[in-house]
Amino acid sequence: MKNDGFIKVAAITSDVHLNDIDSNVNDIVSKAKEANEMGAKIITFQELALTGYSLQDMFAQSNTLEKAKEGLIEITNKTKDLDLLMVVSLPYSFKGKIYDAAAVISKGKILGIATKKYLPNYNEFYDARYFTPSFDENEVTEIDGNLIPIGPKLLFHCREIENLTIGIEICEDLWTPDTPSTHHAMNGATLILNPSASNEMVGKENYRKSLICATSARLICAYLYAGAGEGETSQDVVYSAPLIIAENGNLLGEKNDFNNHIMVKDIDVDLLAFRRRQMTTYSYKQEKGYQTIDFSLTDSYSKSLDRIFVKSPYLDISSKNLEDNLNTIFNCQSHGLMKRIQATHCKTVIIGVSGGLDSALALLVAYKAFKDLNKDVKDIIAISMPCFATTARTRNNSKILAETLGVTFKEIDISNTVKSHLKDIDHPLDLYDAAYENAQARARTYVLMDESNYKSGIVIGTGDLSEIALGWATYNGDQMSMYNVNASVPKTVVKEVVRMVANNERESNPLLSKTLIDILDTPITPELVPSKSKNEISQITEDIIGPYILHDFFLYHFLRNGYQPLKILRIAIIAFKDMFNEETIKNWLKLFYRRFFASQFKRSAAPDGVKVGSVSLSQRGDLRIPSDLLSVDFLKDLK
């Protein structure tokens, strides 16, 4: 199958036997084969894995240097049948000097040798005693009759994966102000490999991890780090075998338990390329002297993904920072509204409350904004507008919520207004079509707009990001307002913000908490088609347009990550394997694309609303597309 951007990589700490290179060779070969059997296509061992990092003055011995080169040739020959690229670090003698180097090997060939630029010579480090800093420009060396490029400006590009280009820096290079990885990335590298031998001490683990994650974020790259471990000397320091894999600021995996391991994860180089395309300030720099060497992988498709895909990518519900993130969202919403209130000098805000999640959150946001502005919450006017399909549960919750908050509550039954309007256009009252439903939504907007004029206020929109993406709103009905506080909050996040408020108010305002919890437990419904009983909900939104948890997942990976349809389908199957089968996911994904593109005309006329997360559909900012785009090209692969 064609590679979809995922590539399996491995960080490895091999066993080291000081002054026993043959044993080191055997362990490197053994672990390379093991990692390849696990699916890894790109692997790196720790710094000076071929000899050990702690040989000290023995690096200068001709015996050590010759056996290291012989060991490199042996590793190259013994791994020629492996479908991978691997990095093995060794001391390398070149033009009378010794360099801390990393050989890049693939399918029986040494492709190049990267050289360490920065040699630490402080505290416990004495690298400059044994090695020479890298020369500035690439040169050529001979190994086993083959001419091999050597130097600091080598990149390795996979022919089968357009966005996979590899650069190498070694240990201390990462800790410097002008890192080689910066230059590699600016010349096209999407994956940085770092064979390292950083000793362990208190506080260093977290610093090292933070540094690697920050580097991967700054460079928009993946970063593969393998540190020295078991077998190195403990004469003055100890090595803990740290393994770290990061991608664009995210920690994909880590090990640091003083045991030598193989750690395998999937990185996504297409995602990195997409992020770089989006970021107009990310500039490529064609530095003089850089050399790109191609390599091939016979099978580049990662069949099983060693990667976690959360069901709610906007907000990891399992995160320890969940409440902080929810508070940030809530504060962004309320501060956006505060600014709009101050700018318009409005006396009131008008909110249509339905007893559902979105209007509940909008009301909570308005309440917080008024409190922070020291304004009387009685100037928040919450209007319930029951009609043909309104149930007692939602009607009661609207009233209780408003009264508990102490805002002004009004109930205006719009049944007669809608009947009169339908009669005016000769529409049967028992024909439950789009006109029947939309007439109710527009009647509600009509009431809200006129009330705002009458009370010198502004109408607060309640529609969330998920509904806006799917076009699940009546054009010039609930699609329209004067300021929408929920515009960039997906439905799955709306739930969590409301849940947070409910939990926080459990003791201080138990009735408010209880009401919010009941709203959370109420099925999501537009309540536009009447049922036989006033207490029965006849329309369940997610039965009509699909589960919001799926659509929010689709939307995030479509816009935030730029994933293609089949890639979204693939990861959705993994993420929701305990909830939906493949056919169900595919059907809702098709509907998502159809509705998303067909609904752009509604978004093109959408009101203002503050951005609170990484995905927004504002036609003035994050998403500028014409209203007459088709979904054809996005549906072809899903047939």
XYZ file of C-alpha atoms in Angstrom:
639
model
C 0.000 0.000 0.000
C 1.035 3.605 -0.581
C 2.675 5.261 2.402
C 0.339 7.739 4.126
C 2.950 9.676 6.055
C 3.360 7.319 8.978
C 6.777 5.744 9.336
C 7.871 3.476 12.167
C 11.075 4.544 13.905
C 13.105 3.037 16.735
C 15.438 4.501 19.342
C 17.774 1.823 20.667
C 20.334 1.542 23.431
C 22.538 -1.448 22.672
C 24.661 -3.338 25.171
C 28.199 -2.022 25.396
C 31.329 -4.041 26.133
C 34.317 -1.740 26.562
C 37.291 -2.952 24.510
C 35.183 -5.755 22.999
C 33.971 -4.398 19.664
C 33.002 -7.830 18.332
C 30.423 -8.202 21.111
C 29.152 -4.691 20.422
C 28.763 -5.534 16.741
C 26.780 -8.657 17.551
C 24.388 -6.793 19.843
C 23.885 -3.954 17.348
C 23.076 -6.418 14.575
C 20.787 -8.424 16.848
C 18.858 -5.355 18.004
C 18.634 -3.984 14.462
C 17.014 -7.231 13.340
C 14.670 -7.201 16.327
C 13.608 -3.616 15.641
C 13.063 -4.411 11.970
C 10.855 -7.355 12.922
C 8.839 -4.879 15.008
C 8.299 -2.878 11.834
C 10.883 -0.142 12.376
C 12.250 1.397 9.183
C 14.456 4.108 10.689
C 16.592 3.291 13.735
C 19.356 4.952 15.694
C 21.650 3.595 18.361
C 23.318 5.640 21.095
C 26.494 7.685 20.728
C 29.627 5.611 20.077
C 27.623 2.408 20.342
C 30.265 0.540 18.350
C 32.975 1.076 20.970
C 31.292 2.554 24.006
C 31.411 6.239 24.943
C 33.667 5.853 27.970
C 36.872 4.492 26.394
C 38.545 7.837 27.075
C 42.190 7.802 25.902
C 41.699 4.419 24.239
C 39.937 6.258 21.386
C 43.379 7.338 20.166
C 44.615 3.765 19.848
C 45.022 2.549 16.284
C 43.699 -0.825 17.367
C 40.427 0.761 18.536
C 39.989 2.847 15.388
C 40.765 -0.004 13.001
C 38.500 -2.474 14.772
C 35.718 0.131 14.875
C 35.928 0.552 11.104
C 36.009 -3.229 10.633
C 32.991 -3.509 12.921
C 31.133 -0.905 10.855
C 31.766 -2.893 7.681
C 30.628 -6.090 9.407
C 27.391 -4.443 10.604
C 26.774 -3.115 7.102
C 27.158 -6.571 5.572
C 25.145 -8.398 8.227
C 22.172 -6.021 7.902
C 22.090 -5.818 4.102
C 18.839 -7.795 3.928
C 17.025 -5.533 6.392
C 14.574 -3.049 4.902
C 15.632 -0.043 6.978
C 18.007 2.849 7.484
C 20.124 2.742 10.627
C 22.581 5.041 12.376
C 25.587 3.567 14.179
C 27.980 5.892 15.984
C 31.727 5.278 16.161
C 35.079 7.049 16.541
C 36.312 7.722 13.021
C 39.834 8.587 11.933
C 40.030 11.006 9.011
C 43.022 12.990 7.761
C 44.979 12.422 10.950
C 42.202 13.460 13.318
C 39.567 11.522 15.271
C 35.924 12.487 14.949
C 32.889 11.524 16.973
C 30.817 10.269 14.050
C 27.574 8.571 13.075
C 27.486 6.227 10.093
C 24.252 5.954 8.124
C 23.669 2.460 6.757
C 20.987 1.031 4.495
C 20.741 -2.287 2.648
C 24.417 -3.155 2.698
C 25.716 0.336 1.957
C 27.236 3.071 4.044
C 25.445 6.145 2.751
C 27.345 8.776 4.687
C 29.064 9.702 7.924
C 27.841 12.629 9.998
C 30.345 14.355 12.277
C 29.786 15.919 15.700
C 30.181 19.677 15.670
C 30.229 20.706 19.321
C 32.507 18.908 21.790
C 31.758 19.520 25.466
C 34.842 20.089 27.580
C 33.409 21.208 30.899
C 32.446 19.601 34.206
C 32.460 15.823 33.691
C 32.945 16.072 29.911
C 36.330 15.909 28.180
C 35.339 15.218 24.576
C 37.830 17.736 23.195
C 40.630 15.651 24.699
C 39.732 12.715 22.449
C 38.019 14.191 19.390
C 38.222 17.029 16.898
C 35.190 19.236 16.144
C 33.606 18.667 12.766
C 35.012 20.519 9.785
C 32.622 23.003 8.162
C 32.063 21.443 4.747
C 31.466 17.887 3.583
C 34.368 15.838 2.324
C 34.843 12.282 1.064
C 36.358 9.290 2.831
C 37.058 5.749 1.674
C 35.656 2.691 3.441
C 36.149 -0.816 2.079
C 36.892 0.555 -1.385
C 33.845 2.832 -1.471
C 33.887 6.619 -1.465
C 31.600 7.880 1.296
C 30.546 11.496 1.981
C 31.536 12.670 5.450
C 30.738 15.899 7.241
C 28.170 18.096 8.983
C 25.885 18.845 6.041
C 24.399 15.498 5.087
C 20.697 14.772 4.623
C 19.116 11.438 3.723
C 15.903 11.365 1.688
C 13.588 8.401 1.206
C 12.552 7.937 -2.424
C 9.231 6.331 -1.488
C 8.203 8.895 1.137
C 8.324 12.410 -0.233
C 8.317 14.136 3.142
C 10.886 11.927 4.893
C 14.288 13.610 4.977
C 16.685 12.794 7.807
C 19.345 14.918 9.464
C 21.740 13.933 12.250
C 23.179 15.759 15.230
C 25.156 14.118 17.997
C 24.562 14.590 21.738
C 25.969 18.021 22.739
C 24.953 19.469 19.371
C 21.397 19.593 20.748
C 22.355 21.717 23.775
C 23.971 24.561 21.821
C 22.469 27.895 20.685
C 23.078 27.231 16.988
C 22.139 23.574 16.707
C 22.949 21.537 13.599
C 19.328 20.351 13.682
C 18.186 23.927 13.014
C 20.210 24.012 9.814
C 19.110 20.494 8.862
C 15.449 21.402 9.268
C 15.795 24.652 7.342
C 17.324 22.630 4.531
C 14.442 20.162 4.467
C 14.946 17.591 7.233
C 11.705 16.420 8.846
C 13.329 13.836 11.134
C 16.358 14.459 13.335
C 18.299 11.518 14.766
C 20.487 12.062 17.809
C 22.826 9.318 19.056
C 23.792 10.557 22.514
C 25.746 9.669 25.648
C 24.394 12.069 28.213
C 25.036 10.883 31.761
C 22.210 10.888 34.293
C 21.834 13.071 37.356
C 18.993 14.601 39.312
C 16.866 17.030 37.299
C 18.440 16.185 33.965
C 15.752 13.796 32.752
C 12.996 16.409 32.648
C 15.283 19.081 31.223
C 16.449 16.773 28.432
C 12.881 15.756 27.616
C 11.702 19.373 27.575
C 14.616 20.386 25.371
C 13.898 17.675 22.813
C 10.163 18.381 22.729
C 10.801 22.115 22.402
C 13.298 21.523 19.593
C 10.828 19.363 17.699
C 8.185 22.081 18.138
C 10.455 24.922 17.053
C 11.684 23.059 13.988
C 8.335 21.353 13.234
C 10.117 18.020 13.007
C 10.236 14.591 14.564
C 13.136 13.930 16.920
C 14.595 10.523 17.712
C 17.000 10.413 20.652
C 18.941 7.383 21.907
C 21.207 7.648 24.960
C 23.989 5.495 26.361
C 23.198 2.994 29.074
C 24.233 -0.382 30.439
C 27.871 -1.263 29.783
C 29.365 2.225 30.034
C 31.720 2.882 32.915
C 30.388 3.993 36.280
C 33.773 5.264 37.389
C 32.543 8.840 37.876
C 29.123 9.014 36.206
C 26.213 6.737 35.356
C 24.198 6.347 32.142
C 20.476 5.626 32.279
C 19.730 4.595 28.659
C 17.253 7.419 27.928
C 15.142 6.981 24.799
C 12.910 9.812 23.580
C 10.739 10.202 20.501
C 9.036 13.564 19.989
C 7.077 15.155 17.162
C 6.243 18.828 16.792
C 6.331 19.405 20.533
C 4.483 16.230 21.472
C 6.166 13.437 23.393
C 5.360 10.205 21.567
C 7.366 7.947 23.832
C 10.126 7.807 26.439
C 12.107 5.289 28.460
C 14.668 6.060 31.145
C 14.994 3.218 33.626
C 18.714 2.352 33.426
C 17.915 -0.676 31.265
C 18.796 -0.970 27.599
C 15.694 -1.033 25.408
C 14.246 -0.784 21.934
C 11.469 1.807 21.691
C 9.322 1.869 18.558
C 6.833 4.577 17.573
C 5.206 5.898 14.419
C 5.935 9.456 13.381
C 3.880 11.339 10.793
C 6.062 13.189 8.295
C 3.114 14.280 6.143
C 1.684 16.071 9.171
C 4.996 17.862 9.664
C 5.060 18.930 6.021
C 1.483 20.218 6.335
C 2.358 22.237 9.444
C 5.332 23.780 7.681
C 3.215 24.704 4.653
C 0.706 26.403 6.933
C 3.310 28.408 8.828
C 4.290 31.204 6.469
C 7.163 32.243 8.743
C 8.809 28.821 8.453
C 11.459 29.457 5.832
C 13.659 26.987 4.009
C 17.278 27.967 3.542
C 19.316 26.357 0.799
C 22.705 26.502 2.480
C 25.758 26.052 0.342
C 27.369 22.656 0.707
C 24.374 20.615 1.838
C 24.260 17.189 0.233
C 21.136 15.016 0.011
C 21.603 11.263 -0.358
C 18.668 9.111 -1.448
C 17.776 5.736 0.016
C 14.931 3.295 -0.605
C 12.526 1.298 1.517
C 10.895 -1.701 -0.140
C 7.846 -1.568 2.105
C 7.295 1.886 3.562
C 3.667 1.403 4.675
C 3.349 1.121 8.446
C 0.828 -1.696 8.802
C 0.113 -1.365 12.529
C 0.538 2.028 14.122
C 2.494 2.463 17.365
C 0.767 5.725 18.107
C -2.107 6.885 20.278
C -5.140 8.553 18.701
C -7.443 10.102 21.277
C -11.172 10.235 20.622
C -11.328 13.912 21.555
C -8.275 15.523 19.929
C -9.333 19.072 20.842
C -9.122 18.293 24.508
C -7.512 15.206 26.017
C -10.020 14.365 28.738
C -7.414 12.213 30.501
C -4.943 15.114 30.719
C -3.956 16.408 34.149
C -4.280 19.905 32.670
C -7.910 19.361 31.658
C -9.472 21.853 34.061
C -6.854 24.504 33.263
C -7.589 24.092 29.562
C -11.336 24.251 30.129
C -10.924 27.412 32.171
C -8.844 28.934 29.383
C -11.627 28.226 26.905
C -14.266 29.652 29.247
C -12.165 32.765 29.883
C -11.518 33.321 26.172
C -15.252 33.153 25.512
C -16.168 35.541 28.307
C -13.400 38.035 27.536
C -14.391 38.081 23.889
C -17.934 38.936 24.906
C -16.739 41.526 27.430
C -14.874 43.381 24.702
C -17.909 43.309 22.420
C -20.157 44.630 25.195
C -17.734 47.471 25.891
C -17.307 48.305 22.208
C -21.032 48.431 21.444
C -22.053 50.146 24.709
C -25.032 47.802 24.780
C -27.182 47.781 27.884
C -28.304 44.153 27.635
C -27.497 40.845 26.002
C -30.235 38.609 24.653
C -29.910 34.818 24.594
C -32.381 32.286 23.298
C -32.337 29.408 25.766
C -33.560 25.992 24.681
C -32.667 23.782 27.613
C -29.809 22.352 25.574
C -26.039 22.399 25.957
C -25.104 25.222 23.617
C -27.497 27.820 24.989
C -26.580 26.761 28.529
C -22.913 27.445 27.842
C -23.693 30.757 26.136
C -25.697 31.829 29.178
C -22.883 30.809 31.534
C -20.394 32.770 29.424
C -22.621 35.854 29.497
C -23.055 35.512 33.255
C -19.276 35.370 33.773
C -18.722 38.342 31.453
C -21.254 40.462 33.328
C -19.773 39.496 36.684
C -16.263 40.396 35.503
C -17.567 43.734 34.190
C -19.429 44.398 37.444
C -22.668 44.676 35.494
C -26.105 43.717 36.774
C -26.891 40.175 35.590
C -30.540 41.208 35.354
C -29.485 42.829 32.080
C -28.924 39.348 30.693
C -32.263 38.460 29.120
C -32.768 34.733 28.621
C -35.734 33.991 26.401
C -37.359 30.578 26.107
C -39.471 30.205 22.972
C -41.407 26.949 23.117
C -43.188 25.724 20.025
C -44.757 22.550 18.627
C -42.045 20.080 19.725
C -40.697 21.611 22.925
C -40.624 19.093 25.770
C -41.354 19.783 29.410
C -37.823 18.745 30.365
C -36.005 21.269 28.191
C -38.575 23.963 28.915
C -38.179 23.543 32.669
C -34.387 23.404 32.501
C -34.302 26.698 30.594
C -36.322 28.402 33.285
C -34.486 26.877 36.242
C -31.081 27.690 34.733
C -31.976 31.341 34.178
C -33.607 31.771 37.559
C -30.759 30.067 39.387
C -28.267 32.451 37.798
C -30.479 35.398 38.648
C -30.814 36.686 35.089
C -34.019 38.003 33.560
C -36.135 35.176 32.173
C -38.918 35.486 29.631
C -41.007 32.796 27.979
C -42.569 33.632 24.632
C -44.589 30.886 22.978
C -44.046 31.227 19.227
C -46.609 28.604 18.159
C -49.192 31.136 16.956
C -46.538 33.207 15.179
C -45.288 30.169 13.279
C -48.805 28.982 12.454
C -49.670 32.410 11.111
C -46.561 32.505 8.992
C -47.087 29.000 7.601
C -50.659 29.942 6.796
C -49.438 33.058 4.974
C -47.331 30.916 2.633
C -50.026 28.235 2.289
C -47.910 25.632 4.055
C -49.838 22.714 5.673
C -49.362 22.462 9.426
C -48.963 18.692 9.199
C -46.201 18.767 6.575
C -43.012 18.353 8.594
C -40.489 19.437 5.965
C -37.551 21.865 5.978
C -39.830 24.886 5.687
C -41.802 23.721 8.725
C -38.642 23.335 10.800
C -36.886 26.457 9.561
C -39.948 28.624 10.145
C -39.599 27.920 13.861
C -35.872 28.694 13.911
C -36.379 31.948 12.027
C -39.289 32.954 14.246
C -37.028 32.590 17.264
C -34.324 34.732 15.671
C -37.007 37.286 14.767
C -38.019 37.529 18.442
C -34.433 37.777 19.679
C -33.422 40.465 17.198
C -36.444 42.636 17.942
C -36.004 42.173 21.686
C -32.379 43.303 21.369
C -33.445 46.463 19.528
C -36.131 47.130 22.101
C -33.789 46.603 25.063
C -30.675 48.229 23.530
C -28.858 44.927 23.501
C -27.072 42.429 21.310
C -28.117 38.891 20.458
C -25.660 36.233 21.623
C -25.279 33.297 19.250
C -25.178 29.780 20.629
C -24.258 27.539 17.677
C -21.078 25.532 18.246
C -18.184 24.644 15.949
C -19.547 21.175 15.177
C -22.921 22.515 14.060
C -21.249 25.237 12.014
C -19.032 22.647 10.287
C -22.000 20.455 9.392
C -24.323 23.321 8.517
C -26.697 22.120 11.238
C -28.368 25.506 11.533
C -31.110 27.417 9.746
C -29.754 30.084 7.432
C -30.860 33.451 8.797
C -32.295 31.584 11.761
C -30.082 30.229 14.533
C -27.175 30.658 12.104
C -27.395 34.417 12.710
C -26.685 36.511 15.799
C -24.734 39.626 16.713
C -21.885 37.783 18.444
C -21.427 34.027 18.787
C -19.523 32.975 21.897
C -19.540 29.270 20.915
C -18.330 29.693 17.332
C -15.047 27.811 17.777
C -16.038 25.401 20.541
C -16.826 21.879 19.264
C -19.754 20.004 20.753
C -17.537 17.538 22.617
C -15.774 20.455 24.315
C -19.027 22.301 25.047
C -20.001 19.298 27.142
C -16.778 19.394 29.135
C -16.926 23.132 29.848
C -20.512 22.800 31.086
C -19.491 19.752 33.130
C -16.644 21.739 34.699
C -19.023 24.519 35.764
C -21.474 21.947 37.128
C -18.724 20.328 39.201
C -17.415 23.654 40.471
C -20.901 24.776 41.554
C -21.824 21.522 43.291
C -21.490 22.965 46.799
C -22.002 26.699 46.307
C -25.013 26.405 43.985
C -26.356 22.831 44.059
C -29.495 23.644 42.041
C -27.411 25.140 39.232
C -25.121 22.108 39.300
C -28.059 19.695 39.245
C -29.701 21.545 36.340
C -26.498 21.568 34.289
C -26.017 17.847 34.890
C -29.564 17.190 33.698
C -28.880 19.280 30.588
C -25.758 17.195 29.999
C -27.889 14.056 30.255
C -30.550 15.345 27.847
C -30.320 13.914 24.302
C -29.175 16.519 21.766
C -32.248 17.553 19.780
C -33.508 20.488 17.680
C -37.082 19.916 18.936
C -38.698 21.010 15.684
C -40.977 18.074 14.836
C -43.737 17.282 17.354
C -44.099 13.892 18.994
C -47.180 12.197 20.354
C -46.275 13.228 23.882
C -45.008 16.568 25.138
C -42.518 14.661 27.278
C -41.124 12.661 24.371
C -38.276 13.803 22.121
C -39.041 12.939 18.507
C -35.749 14.053 16.935
C -32.311 12.917 18.085
C -29.696 15.004 16.289
C -26.992 12.336 16.312
C -29.366 9.811 14.731
C -29.811 12.217 11.825
C -26.339 13.617 11.179
C -24.147 11.197 13.114
C -22.257 11.140 16.430
C -20.621 14.440 17.288
C -17.630 12.633 18.744
C -16.922 11.282 15.255
C -17.571 14.544 13.422
C -15.359 16.482 15.822
C -12.623 13.907 15.227
C -13.051 14.193 11.446
C -13.029 17.993 11.531
C -9.890 18.203 13.643
C -7.811 15.885 11.494
C -9.193 17.365 8.265
C -8.436 21.009 9.053
C -5.826 20.922 11.800
C -3.711 18.086 10.400
C -4.576 18.208 6.708
C -5.204 14.455 6.606
C -6.621 12.850 3.482
C -9.943 10.952 3.703
C -8.445 7.446 3.833
C -5.976 8.511 6.501
C -8.776 9.957 8.631
C -10.736 6.746 8.142
C -7.718 4.658 9.141
C -7.021 6.463 12.391
C -10.735 6.764 13.238
C -11.045 2.984 13.011
C -8.178 2.719 15.514
C -9.467 5.421 17.859
C -13.092 4.210 17.899
C -12.577 0.464 17.626
C -14.545 -0.014 20.843
C -17.479 2.123 19.646
C -18.066 1.888 15.877
C -17.301 -0.532 13.058
C -15.480 0.494 9.884
C -18.601 0.759 7.723
C -20.344 3.029 10.226
C -17.329 5.323 10.456
C -16.978 5.455 6.676
C -20.643 6.342 6.154
C -20.521 9.202 8.649
C -17.231 10.416 7.158
C -18.864 10.620 3.734
C -21.732 12.595 5.216
C -19.243 14.884 6.958
C -17.549 15.838 3.691
C -20.838 16.340 1.867
C -22.294 18.569 4.562
C -19.056 20.445 5.220
C -18.621 21.708 1.683
C -22.334 22.216 1.041
C -22.606 24.442 4.126
C -19.876 26.960 3.375
C -22.442 29.571 2.284
C -23.733 29.645 5.862
C -20.242 30.152 7.247
C -19.547 32.922 4.738
C -22.316 34.940 6.399
C -21.534 33.978 9.980
C -21.335 36.523 12.806
C -18.201 37.360 14.755
C -16.998 34.970 17.426
C -13.718 34.530 19.265
C -11.276 31.711 18.480
C -10.523 29.527 21.511
C -8.781 26.462 20.039
C -6.595 25.287 17.188
C -9.517 24.840 14.771
C -11.806 27.656 13.720
C -14.125 28.140 10.755
C -14.149 31.928 10.702
C -14.342 33.131 7.122
C -12.265 36.146 8.181
C -9.404 34.105 9.565
C -8.829 30.384 9.632
C -10.837 29.099 6.674
C -11.214 31.040 3.461
C -12.878 28.961 0.777
C -15.574 29.722 -1.805
C -19.166 28.787 -1.071
C -19.582 26.696 -4.212
C -16.885 24.065 -3.673
C -17.818 20.441 -4.326
C -16.960 17.459 -2.148
C -16.231 15.160 -5.119
C -12.456 14.867 -4.723
C -12.776 14.074 -1.024
C -15.391 11.375 -1.554
C -13.668 9.444 -4.362
C -11.317 7.496 -2.096
C -14.174 6.495 0.215
C -16.256 4.664 -2.396
